[in-house]
Amino acid sequence: MQEKIRNFCIIAHIDHGKSTLADRIIEKTGLLTQREMQEQILDNMDLERERGITIKSQAVRTIYKAKDGQEYIFNLIDTPGHVDFNYEVSRALAACDGAILVVDAAQGIEAQTLANVYLALDHDLEVFPVINKIDLPSAEPERVIEEIEDVIGIEARGCPLISAKNGIGIEEVLESVVAKIPSPKGNADNSLQALIFDSIYDSYKGVIVFVRVMEGRVSKGTQMKMMATKAVADVVEVGYFGAGQFIPCEELTAGMVGYITASIKNVKDTAVGDTVTDALRPCEHPLPGYKKVQSMVYCGLYPADGAKYPDLRDALEKLQLNDASLFYEAETSVALGFGFRCGFLGLLHLEVIQERLEREYNLDLVTTAPSVIYHVYKTNGEKVVLTNPTNLPDPSEIDYMEEPIVRAEIMVTKDYIGSIMELCQERRGRYLSMDYIEANRALLKYELPLNEIIYDFFDALKSRSKGYASFDYDMKGYERSELVKLDILINREEVDALSFIVHSASAYERGRRMCEKLKDEIPRQLFEIPIQAAVGGKVIARETVKAVRKDVLAKCYGGDITRKKKLLEKQKEGKKRMRQVGNVEIPQKAFMSVLKLDDDK
Amino acid sequence: MQNLSLYLHIPFCIQKCAYCDFLSAPASDAVIDNYVDCLCKEIVAKAELYGQNVVDTIFIGGGTPSILSIHQMERINTTLQNHFVIASALEYSIEANPGTLNGEKLSCYRACGINRLSMGLQSANNDELKCLGRIHDYQSFLDNYTEARKCGFTNINVDLMSGLPGQTVQQYQDTLSKIVALQPNHISAYGLIIEENTPFYERYHNTNATSSLPSEEKERQMYYLCRELLSQAGYHQYEISNYAKTGYECKHNIGYWTGKNYLGMGLGASSMIHNTRWKNTESMVLYSSKATEKEEVIELSTKDQMEEFMFLGLRLTKGISCDEFKERFEQSVRSVYGEWLQKMEESGLIVWEQRIYLTKRGMDLANYVMTGFLL
């Protein structure tokens, strides 16, 4: 039975079609009829469907009857493609024995193709390529095959040439899975050793852990033990993953991928990356877990309605179970009250968490300007690790500051090299090298301050290359830098939640644009409101929101008083979505405006 | 027993104006005729229920009620007179639009007992009229106005609009001057509101297009100019958008602001009797089959009544009486709204004495003031 199992994932650069291929595989293996197919089955978060991206890894089990007449069990794990979610990818990889590498026949290898392949090879996975979108007029499968062999160094001749969208070549992919991906190792008679690669909270079943069983077996009644947290619980149910549903089964044995529910009381007892074993017959060593991820971007999250603070705390706790890369701790703001400082892997991750909190937990949030972690060295020799700009010590106490630097790899077609280099220069980038990976495309290497890329670098990169540039980065370390705190004063009062740290050379420009943006975001009120940007108490930019002149219904709706009242109620509702700071009402979205300073350009 | 106001809705017009979101549309003679049948049936049925109250104001509104033929108008009027008890001191208004009026119709109105004519002029500038999608020009209004006076109408209202696309303060002033010269008894001066589901909304709701609309500052300038010019000409402002020669204030509309009972009949008409509000169906098909069915019936709680007392009463320049509030609700206005009233007084938006009323600045920001009275 074990030799008939194939645990694999699909890896690709974003938009190369991996979720569509996953859909086709599920369809072809007969788990669902075509009528039941909903596009991108594995992207079952509303957010994923809307944005067309995969955020969470998803697993599904299907049965494939191969040409050799045998039935194989496929455990397919769909993974995110965006650099922010590399952590999700590496968790998924640890549960697999092989990977399908999807490459777009027109675009070829992109920055995240490389990043994901290297991740897969690090996990000792068997990787075979598939060229997708061969039906596009601009498809050049021969060139892409050459590129894969030259750049990545894996065999690509004779690989499946497919169109996942139109269902071309899917059979060939399935046969390759059977032929090229090894069956799982491990022995069902050994002591239980299973890796937790994900978990979610379900209001009926409680905590559900997703596991890859490496050795031994687990079934209902097994007394399981989490090796790192030492928590023990009785297994209530085991099963595998249908499309969007959990299907209970008798037992999970070595080589299988599935889920376990147990009498787990505390959500903190189940850490992703931990090893599950049998409390009565424990294995000797835990599996190598995951390296702890480091948050790259921090921001404050506050409930729009202060009374919802406990709800936000509960929501974060549950979301963290599903997304171990989310970090949070309590903080307070003068402007916003009680909230949390949260750490994220990147800006997309931040946006995704924010939207998930709002949708899945029905919360209305105010988000403060995102910040990276700065190191502040004080004159008294003390070192402060700064995640919240508000906590920056007085400038007189600061000796110097350091900011995080990343090594960025940007792949770009020849025509846009100039504009991308220009962009990197603007963002204080340090040029390292440029290599042509083929006649028409180059790999640019730069060192860039992280705080220059967290806001809108992706968007700028895309717009300046018409979408022909891709990007990946990793942390290099910290470097000394001339940084200042930019404060925003609204009606002459400093609003802590709007402060951010910026390089001294761009302080003026940022301050000016911030004031302009806030002027547009803050509605006119009873009195004139000055908006100022200041560095170290010195005002460097100013705008004014003029006093409101008119707010009256100068129209006769006759006796339809209900309509008049509805209009007033709507207006009153709108006011509730504002934050009162001093005398001024500030709309929630104004706090995010720092993010979108490049919008109007 | 309290007196009753009647409102009759005529949901037809020659063509829909580009800014209009009222319940009205062009229709064939047969449809209008059938509607008059249904309306008469409703009048008879409602008179059974509410006919014991003396009716002291009647308002026939629309749409364009003057689109009705003389025969149709007479039928409606006869039904009303036969089934309701009508006070001798009756204010009886009809809305009429230039382009649909003539001497015969005006004489018919007089014969029916209609004693107040409300004319939908909107502007004396033909370009502005065209932009609004009106069917008339200024000259046809003048002809109708003269004719109406000749027929014996001694109480005429003229509707005007400010804040129109491309309108300058000077243009508005021209309109005001021309109308003041005619000396109507009442002037309603509304500001244009861009409502959803109108051609104007498509044209002007997004920000790049609003540049053709007068700015907030210009719009207010027009409002102040109107108040100033009309006051000099002997019209006093008694409501945010309404001006009258003394004694010619519209009793029917004041009824809406002061919580008087009114019975609306016709498609989509609203009613409020003994603290119950309801609305007739807006579907012509439903209305034709069962004209008397109420929709959206709302029993006003004490909270609703207090809210309405405040936000409706404050539309009138004389505002509300603190004593009346106390008498009606057995609590002082201070105990219910003290905090907001104080804030509004400190901001210079209301005067708070025995009566509470909006200041001039308060009238500019009336919605803001009124939202604070929603509990």
PDB file of C-alpha atoms in Angstrom, chain B residues 16-167:
ATOM      1  CA  LYS B  16     -38.171  62.524 -16.563  1.00  0.00           C
ATOM      2  CA  CYS B  17     -35.802  65.355 -15.561  1.00  0.00           C
ATOM      3  CA  ALA B  18     -32.115  64.456 -15.471  1.00  0.00           C
ATOM      4  CA  TYR B  19     -31.754  65.067 -11.714  1.00  0.00           C
ATOM      5  CA  CYS B  20     -35.096  63.627 -10.580  1.00  0.00           C
ATOM      6  CA  ASP B  21     -35.288  60.547  -8.358  1.00  0.00           C
ATOM      7  CA  PHE B  22     -38.896  60.973  -7.324  1.00  0.00           C
ATOM      8  CA  LEU B  23     -41.412  58.279  -8.089  1.00  0.00           C
ATOM      9  CA  SER B  24     -42.593  59.513 -11.469  1.00  0.00           C
ATOM     10  CA  ALA B  25     -42.452  58.508 -15.128  1.00  0.00           C
ATOM     11  CA  PRO B  26     -44.051  59.266 -18.483  1.00  0.00           C
ATOM     12  CA  ALA B  27     -47.130  57.127 -19.158  1.00  0.00           C
ATOM     13  CA  SER B  28     -49.867  56.571 -21.740  1.00  0.00           C
ATOM     14  CA  ASP B  29     -53.345  58.087 -21.388  1.00  0.00           C
ATOM     15  CA  ALA B  30     -54.759  54.646 -20.654  1.00  0.00           C
ATOM     16  CA  VAL B  31     -52.326  54.087 -17.785  1.00  0.00           C
ATOM     17  CA  ILE B  32     -53.086  57.486 -16.320  1.00  0.00           C
ATOM     18  CA  ASP B  33     -56.796  56.906 -16.637  1.00  0.00           C
ATOM     19  CA  ASN B  34     -56.545  53.568 -14.898  1.00  0.00           C
ATOM     20  CA  TYR B  35     -54.438  55.169 -12.161  1.00  0.00           C
ATOM     21  CA  VAL B  36     -57.092  57.819 -11.546  1.00  0.00           C
ATOM     22  CA  ASP B  37     -59.604  54.994 -11.111  1.00  0.00           C
ATOM     23  CA  CYS B  38     -57.429  53.311  -8.508  1.00  0.00           C
ATOM     24  CA  LEU B  39     -56.682  56.564  -6.726  1.00  0.00           C
ATOM     25  CA  CYS B  40     -60.392  57.335  -6.453  1.00  0.00           C
ATOM     26  CA  LYS B  41     -60.983  53.860  -5.054  1.00  0.00           C
ATOM     27  CA  GLU B  42     -58.262  54.458  -2.483  1.00  0.00           C
ATOM     28  CA  ILE B  43     -59.778  57.822  -1.538  1.00  0.00           C
ATOM     29  CA  VAL B  44     -63.118  56.150  -0.877  1.00  0.00           C
ATOM     30  CA  ALA B  45     -61.532  53.332   1.125  1.00  0.00           C
ATOM     31  CA  LYS B  46     -59.295  55.621   3.211  1.00  0.00           C
ATOM     32  CA  ALA B  47     -62.179  57.972   3.899  1.00  0.00           C
ATOM     33  CA  GLU B  48     -63.964  55.055   5.564  1.00  0.00           C
ATOM     34  CA  LEU B  49     -61.063  54.800   7.999  1.00  0.00           C
ATOM     35  CA  TYR B  50     -59.951  58.391   8.498  1.00  0.00           C
ATOM     36  CA  GLY B  51     -62.866  60.450   7.144  1.00  0.00           C
ATOM     37  CA  GLN B  52     -64.059  61.574  10.570  1.00  0.00           C
ATOM     38  CA  ASN B  53     -61.144  64.031  10.867  1.00  0.00           C
ATOM     39  CA  VAL B  54     -61.579  67.489   9.427  1.00  0.00           C
ATOM     40  CA  VAL B  55     -59.221  68.035   6.487  1.00  0.00           C
ATOM     41  CA  ASP B  56     -57.536  71.443   6.574  1.00  0.00           C
ATOM     42  CA  THR B  57     -54.782  71.053   3.933  1.00  0.00           C
ATOM     43  CA  ILE B  58     -54.690  69.136   0.667  1.00  0.00           C
ATOM     44  CA  PHE B  59     -51.590  68.858  -1.481  1.00  0.00           C
ATOM     45  CA  ILE B  60     -51.616  67.298  -4.927  1.00  0.00           C
ATOM     46  CA  GLY B  61     -47.992  66.573  -5.767  1.00  0.00           C
ATOM     47  CA  GLY B  62     -45.949  64.544  -8.197  1.00  0.00           C
ATOM     48  CA  GLY B  63     -44.585  64.012 -10.716  1.00  0.00           C
ATOM     49  CA  THR B  64     -46.482  66.610 -12.621  1.00  0.00           C
ATOM     50  CA  PRO B  65     -50.119  66.708 -11.417  1.00  0.00           C
ATOM     51  CA  SER B  66     -50.934  69.314 -14.076  1.00  0.00           C
ATOM     52  CA  ILE B  67     -50.464  66.532 -16.638  1.00  0.00           C
ATOM     53  CA  LEU B  68     -53.984  65.298 -15.682  1.00  0.00           C
ATOM     54  CA  SER B  69     -56.853  66.198 -17.977  1.00  0.00           C
ATOM     55  CA  ILE B  70     -59.618  68.466 -16.705  1.00  0.00           C
ATOM     56  CA  HIS B  71     -61.923  65.492 -16.549  1.00  0.00           C
ATOM     57  CA  GLN B  72     -59.464  63.408 -14.513  1.00  0.00           C
ATOM     58  CA  MET B  73     -58.830  66.309 -12.146  1.00  0.00           C
ATOM     59  CA  GLU B  74     -62.540  66.837 -11.597  1.00  0.00           C
ATOM     60  CA  ARG B  75     -63.099  63.171 -10.832  1.00  0.00           C
ATOM     61  CA  ILE B  76     -60.416  63.184  -8.155  1.00  0.00           C
ATOM     62  CA  ASN B  77     -61.686  66.381  -6.638  1.00  0.00           C
ATOM     63  CA  THR B  78     -65.310  65.252  -6.581  1.00  0.00           C
ATOM     64  CA  THR B  79     -64.343  61.998  -4.890  1.00  0.00           C
ATOM     65  CA  LEU B  80     -62.395  63.924  -2.259  1.00  0.00           C
ATOM     66  CA  GLN B  81     -65.198  66.388  -1.605  1.00  0.00           C
ATOM     67  CA  ASN B  82     -67.801  63.628  -1.397  1.00  0.00           C
ATOM     68  CA  HIS B  83     -65.961  61.454   1.089  1.00  0.00           C
ATOM     69  CA  PHE B  84     -63.945  63.717   3.372  1.00  0.00           C
ATOM     70  CA  VAL B  85     -65.061  66.500   5.710  1.00  0.00           C
ATOM     71  CA  ILE B  86     -63.309  69.569   4.376  1.00  0.00           C
ATOM     72  CA  ALA B  87     -62.638  72.630   6.526  1.00  0.00           C
ATOM     73  CA  SER B  88     -63.799  75.974   5.235  1.00  0.00           C
ATOM     74  CA  ALA B  89     -60.369  77.514   5.831  1.00  0.00           C
ATOM     75  CA  LEU B  90     -58.652  75.039   3.530  1.00  0.00           C
ATOM     76  CA  GLU B  91     -55.166  75.299   2.009  1.00  0.00           C
ATOM     77  CA  TYR B  92     -55.492  73.355  -1.223  1.00  0.00           C
ATOM     78  CA  SER B  93     -52.297  73.171  -3.337  1.00  0.00           C
ATOM     79  CA  ILE B  94     -51.413  71.635  -6.637  1.00  0.00           C
ATOM     80  CA  GLU B  95     -48.011  71.304  -8.256  1.00  0.00           C
ATOM     81  CA  ALA B  96     -48.012  72.474 -11.843  1.00  0.00           C
ATOM     82  CA  ASN B  97     -45.266  72.648 -14.416  1.00  0.00           C
ATOM     83  CA  PRO B  98     -44.988  75.163 -17.237  1.00  0.00           C
ATOM     84  CA  GLY B  99     -45.567  73.375 -20.502  1.00  0.00           C
ATOM     85  CA  THR B 100     -48.522  71.389 -19.143  1.00  0.00           C
ATOM     86  CA  LEU B 101     -50.687  74.322 -18.036  1.00  0.00           C
ATOM     87  CA  ASN B 102     -53.284  76.384 -19.855  1.00  0.00           C
ATOM     88  CA  GLY B 103     -56.160  78.737 -19.019  1.00  0.00           C
ATOM     89  CA  GLU B 104     -58.759  75.960 -19.033  1.00  0.00           C
ATOM     90  CA  LYS B 105     -56.840  73.828 -16.557  1.00  0.00           C
ATOM     91  CA  LEU B 106     -56.231  76.812 -14.305  1.00  0.00           C
ATOM     92  CA  SER B 107     -59.931  77.683 -14.327  1.00  0.00           C
ATOM     93  CA  CYS B 108     -60.752  74.081 -13.543  1.00  0.00           C
ATOM     94  CA  TYR B 109     -58.412  74.168 -10.511  1.00  0.00           C
ATOM     95  CA  ARG B 110     -60.100  77.302  -9.264  1.00  0.00           C
ATOM     96  CA  ALA B 111     -63.510  75.708  -9.740  1.00  0.00           C
ATOM     97  CA  CYS B 112     -62.327  72.698  -7.727  1.00  0.00           C
ATOM     98  CA  GLY B 113     -61.468  75.000  -4.847  1.00  0.00           C
ATOM     99  CA  ILE B 114     -57.701  74.783  -5.323  1.00  0.00           C
ATOM    100  CA  ASN B 115     -56.322  78.013  -3.895  1.00  0.00           C
ATOM    101  CA  ARG B 116     -52.562  77.564  -3.990  1.00  0.00           C
ATOM    102  CA  LEU B 117     -50.505  76.935  -7.114  1.00  0.00           C
ATOM    103  CA  SER B 118     -46.944  75.630  -6.824  1.00  0.00           C
ATOM    104  CA  MET B 119     -45.022  76.173 -10.044  1.00  0.00           C
ATOM    105  CA  GLY B 120     -41.919  74.152 -10.844  1.00  0.00           C
ATOM    106  CA  LEU B 121     -39.863  76.790 -12.592  1.00  0.00           C
ATOM    107  CA  GLN B 122     -36.372  75.874 -11.213  1.00  0.00           C
ATOM    108  CA  SER B 123     -34.536  78.555 -13.223  1.00  0.00           C
ATOM    109  CA  ALA B 124     -35.171  81.613 -15.373  1.00  0.00           C
ATOM    110  CA  ASN B 125     -32.166  80.715 -17.517  1.00  0.00           C
ATOM    111  CA  ASN B 126     -33.072  78.632 -20.572  1.00  0.00           C
ATOM    112  CA  ASP B 127     -29.662  76.963 -20.785  1.00  0.00           C
ATOM    113  CA  GLU B 128     -29.974  75.807 -17.203  1.00  0.00           C
ATOM    114  CA  LEU B 129     -33.502  74.532 -17.866  1.00  0.00           C
ATOM    115  CA  LYS B 130     -32.200  72.556 -20.807  1.00  0.00           C
ATOM    116  CA  CYS B 131     -29.373  71.067 -18.743  1.00  0.00           C
ATOM    117  CA  LEU B 132     -31.882  69.970 -16.078  1.00  0.00           C
ATOM    118  CA  GLY B 133     -33.988  68.271 -18.751  1.00  0.00           C
ATOM    119  CA  ARG B 134     -37.039  70.473 -18.187  1.00  0.00           C
ATOM    120  CA  ILE B 135     -39.541  70.679 -21.005  1.00  0.00           C
ATOM    121  CA  HIS B 136     -40.312  74.399 -20.646  1.00  0.00           C
ATOM    122  CA  ASP B 137     -38.521  77.685 -21.253  1.00  0.00           C
ATOM    123  CA  TYR B 138     -38.786  80.831 -19.165  1.00  0.00           C
ATOM    124  CA  GLN B 139     -41.310  82.468 -21.488  1.00  0.00           C
ATOM    125  CA  SER B 140     -43.806  79.612 -21.128  1.00  0.00           C
ATOM    126  CA  PHE B 141     -43.538  79.986 -17.356  1.00  0.00           C
ATOM    127  CA  LEU B 142     -44.225  83.715 -17.631  1.00  0.00           C
ATOM    128  CA  ASP B 143     -47.296  83.069 -19.766  1.00  0.00           C
ATOM    129  CA  ASN B 144     -48.646  80.491 -17.289  1.00  0.00           C
ATOM    130  CA  TYR B 145     -47.881  82.719 -14.315  1.00  0.00           C
ATOM    131  CA  THR B 146     -49.779  85.682 -15.796  1.00  0.00           C
ATOM    132  CA  GLU B 147     -52.655  83.415 -16.728  1.00  0.00           C
ATOM    133  CA  ALA B 148     -52.797  81.999 -13.195  1.00  0.00           C
ATOM    134  CA  ARG B 149     -53.011  85.441 -11.663  1.00  0.00           C
ATOM    135  CA  LYS B 150     -55.737  86.295 -14.166  1.00  0.00           C
ATOM    136  CA  CYS B 151     -57.680  83.201 -13.120  1.00  0.00           C
ATOM    137  CA  GLY B 152     -57.641  84.392  -9.550  1.00  0.00           C
ATOM    138  CA  PHE B 153     -54.738  82.531  -7.932  1.00  0.00           C
ATOM    139  CA  THR B 154     -53.712  84.779  -5.031  1.00  0.00           C
ATOM    140  CA  ASN B 155     -51.252  82.303  -3.539  1.00  0.00           C
ATOM    141  CA  ILE B 156     -48.524  81.138  -5.891  1.00  0.00           C
ATOM    142  CA  ASN B 157     -45.262  79.395  -5.071  1.00  0.00           C
ATOM    143  CA  VAL B 158     -42.298  79.225  -7.419  1.00  0.00           C
ATOM    144  CA  ASP B 159     -39.677  76.447  -7.056  1.00  0.00           C
ATOM    145  CA  LEU B 160     -36.082  77.440  -7.775  1.00  0.00           C
ATOM    146  CA  MET B 161     -32.842  75.465  -7.760  1.00  0.00           C
ATOM    147  CA  SER B 162     -29.254  76.477  -7.086  1.00  0.00           C
ATOM    148  CA  GLY B 163     -25.974  74.648  -7.436  1.00  0.00           C
ATOM    149  CA  LEU B 164     -26.674  73.578 -11.007  1.00  0.00           C
ATOM    150  CA  PRO B 165     -23.902  72.392 -13.339  1.00  0.00           C
ATOM    151  CA  GLY B 166     -22.141  75.399 -14.814  1.00  0.00           C
ATOM    152  CA  GLN B 167     -24.324  77.833 -12.877  1.00  0.00           C
TER     153      GLN B 167
END
